[in-house]
PDB file of C-alpha atoms in Angstrom:
ATOM      1  CA  MET A 476     126.339  91.676  80.696  1.00 86.00           C
ATOM      2  CA  ALA A 477     123.046  89.750  80.921  1.00 93.00           C
ATOM      3  CA  TYR A 478     120.565  90.407  83.711  1.00 95.00           C
ATOM      4  CA  ARG A 479     117.974  87.963  85.009  1.00 96.00           C
ATOM      5  CA  ILE A 480     114.706  89.732  85.819  1.00 97.00           C
ATOM      6  CA  LEU A 481     111.692  88.131  87.477  1.00 97.00           C
ATOM      7  CA  SER A 482     108.473  90.003  86.737  1.00 96.00           C
ATOM      8  CA  LEU A 483     105.441  88.977  88.822  1.00 96.00           C
ATOM      9  CA  ASP A 484     102.276  90.477  87.358  1.00 91.00           C
ATOM     10  CA  GLY A 485      98.987  91.074  89.124  1.00 83.00           C
ATOM     11  CA  GLY A 486      95.546  89.750  88.404  1.00 78.00           C
ATOM     12  CA  GLY A 487      94.452  87.440  91.219  1.00 74.00           C
ATOM     13  CA  ALA A 488      94.551  83.964  89.653  1.00 79.00           C
ATOM     14  CA  TRP A 489      97.776  84.856  87.840  1.00 86.00           C
ATOM     15  CA  ALA A 490      99.551  84.594  91.191  1.00 89.00           C
ATOM     16  CA  LEU A 491      98.891  80.841  91.269  1.00 90.00           C
ATOM     17  CA  ILE A 492     100.134  80.506  87.692  1.00 94.00           C
ATOM     18  CA  GLU A 493     103.292  82.399  88.636  1.00 95.00           C
ATOM     19  CA  VAL A 494     103.949  80.089  91.581  1.00 97.00           C
ATOM     20  CA  GLN A 495     103.345  77.057  89.351  1.00 97.00           C
ATOM     21  CA  ALA A 496     105.842  78.439  86.809  1.00 97.00           C
ATOM     22  CA  LEU A 497     108.422  79.023  89.559  1.00 98.00           C
ATOM     23  CA  ILE A 498     107.894  75.434  90.759  1.00 98.00           C
ATOM     24  CA  ALA A 499     108.485  74.190  87.214  1.00 98.00           C
ATOM     25  CA  LEU A 500     111.712  76.210  87.038  1.00 97.00           C
ATOM     26  CA  HIS A 501     113.099  75.745  90.547  1.00 97.00           C
ATOM     27  CA  GLY A 502     111.311  72.755  92.126  1.00 98.00           C
ATOM     28  CA  ILE A 503     108.518  72.518  94.679  1.00 98.00           C
ATOM     29  CA  ASP A 504     110.884  72.501  97.678  1.00 98.00           C
ATOM     30  CA  ALA A 505     112.916  75.543  96.611  1.00 98.00           C
ATOM     31  CA  SER A 506     112.966  78.230  99.282  1.00 98.00           C
ATOM     32  CA  GLY A 507     112.022  81.789  98.531  1.00 98.00           C
ATOM     33  CA  HIS A 508     115.545  83.035  99.143  1.00 98.00           C
ATOM     34  CA  ALA A 509     117.005  80.362  96.830  1.00 98.00           C
ATOM     35  CA  VAL A 510     114.621  81.459  94.076  1.00 98.00           C
ATOM     36  CA  LEU A 511     115.318  85.166  94.594  1.00 98.00           C
ATOM     37  CA  GLY A 512     119.056  84.465  94.520  1.00 97.00           C
ATOM     38  CA  GLN A 513     118.700  83.438  90.868  1.00 96.00           C
ATOM     39  CA  TYR A 514     117.592  86.902  89.751  1.00 97.00           C
ATOM     40  CA  ASP A 515     119.232  90.313  89.580  1.00 97.00           C
ATOM     41  CA  LEU A 516     115.952  92.224  89.788  1.00 97.00           C
ATOM     42  CA  VAL A 517     112.411  91.335  90.859  1.00 97.00           C
ATOM     43  CA  ALA A 518     109.381  93.491  90.080  1.00 97.00           C
ATOM     44  CA  ALA A 519     105.878  92.701  91.325  1.00 96.00           C
ATOM     45  CA  ASN A 520     102.388  94.142  91.156  1.00 93.00           C
ATOM     46  CA  SER A 521      99.138  93.257  92.967  1.00 89.00           C
ATOM     47  CA  GLY A 522      98.809  89.437  93.152  1.00 87.00           C
ATOM     48  CA  GLY A 523     102.455  89.158  92.116  1.00 93.00           C
ATOM     49  CA  SER A 524     103.333  91.192  95.207  1.00 93.00           C
ATOM     50  CA  LEU A 525     101.781  88.439  97.310  1.00 91.00           C
ATOM     51  CA  VAL A 526     104.048  85.923  95.596  1.00 95.00           C
ATOM     52  CA  LEU A 527     107.056  88.177  96.155  1.00 96.00           C
ATOM     53  CA  GLY A 528     106.094  88.593  99.810  1.00 94.00           C
ATOM     54  CA  GLY A 529     106.098  84.813 100.209  1.00 95.00           C
ATOM     55  CA  LEU A 530     109.495  84.585  98.546  1.00 97.00           C
ATOM     56  CA  LEU A 531     110.867  87.302 100.832  1.00 97.00           C
ATOM     57  CA  GLU A 532     109.493  85.391 103.843  1.00 96.00           C
ATOM     58  CA  ASN A 533     111.492  82.419 102.534  1.00 98.00           C
ATOM     59  CA  LEU A 534     108.485  80.139 102.099  1.00 96.00           C
ATOM     60  CA  ALA A 535     109.049  76.972 100.102  1.00 98.00           C
ATOM     61  CA  LEU A 536     107.315  77.215  96.737  1.00 98.00           C
ATOM     62  CA  GLY A 537     104.999  74.338  97.654  1.00 97.00           C
ATOM     63  CA  ASP A 538     103.927  76.136 100.823  1.00 95.00           C
ATOM     64  CA  LEU A 539     103.415  79.352  98.893  1.00 94.00           C
ATOM     65  CA  ARG A 540     101.263  77.501  96.341  1.00 94.00           C
ATOM     66  CA  ASN A 541      99.107  76.156  99.189  1.00 92.00           C
ATOM     67  CA  PHE A 542      98.089  79.715 100.106  1.00 87.00           C
ATOM     68  CA  PHE A 543      96.353  79.953  96.747  1.00 85.00           C
ATOM     69  CA  LEU A 544      94.956  76.400  96.678  1.00 89.00           C
ATOM     70  CA  ASP A 545      93.444  76.415 100.190  1.00 86.00           C
ATOM     71  CA  GLU A 546      90.052  78.161  99.992  1.00 84.00           C
ATOM     72  CA  ALA A 547      90.144  79.582 103.536  1.00 86.00           C
ATOM     73  CA  LYS A 548      93.648  80.991 103.076  1.00 80.00           C
ATOM     74  CA  ARG A 549      92.747  82.326  99.637  1.00 77.00           C
ATOM     75  CA  LYS A 550      89.698  84.120 101.014  1.00 78.00           C
ATOM     76  CA  ALA A 551      91.863  85.635 103.756  1.00 78.00           C
ATOM     77  CA  ILE A 552      94.248  87.022 101.132  1.00 74.00           C
ATOM     78  CA  PHE A 553      91.808  88.229  98.471  1.00 70.00           C
ATOM     79  CA  SER A 554      88.725  90.289  99.251  1.00 68.00           C
ATOM     80  CA  PRO A 555      85.657  90.478  96.981  1.00 69.00           C
TER      81      PRO A 555
END
């Protein structure tokens, strides 16, 4: 039996790359729950945990990406 695992790594800017990859795979309007429904297991760390949190909150991938593209929102998420 094959399992589909989504691994969301940490590292600050990697979170944006992860969201971009998910958009490429699932489309910009895909909801978090629709994306999560495609995987049997999801593991996340650091910045990837922020992505997972957005998916769990059922944000559309485009809306989730905007958290990382908007400077004010980004500064609210990441501290120096």
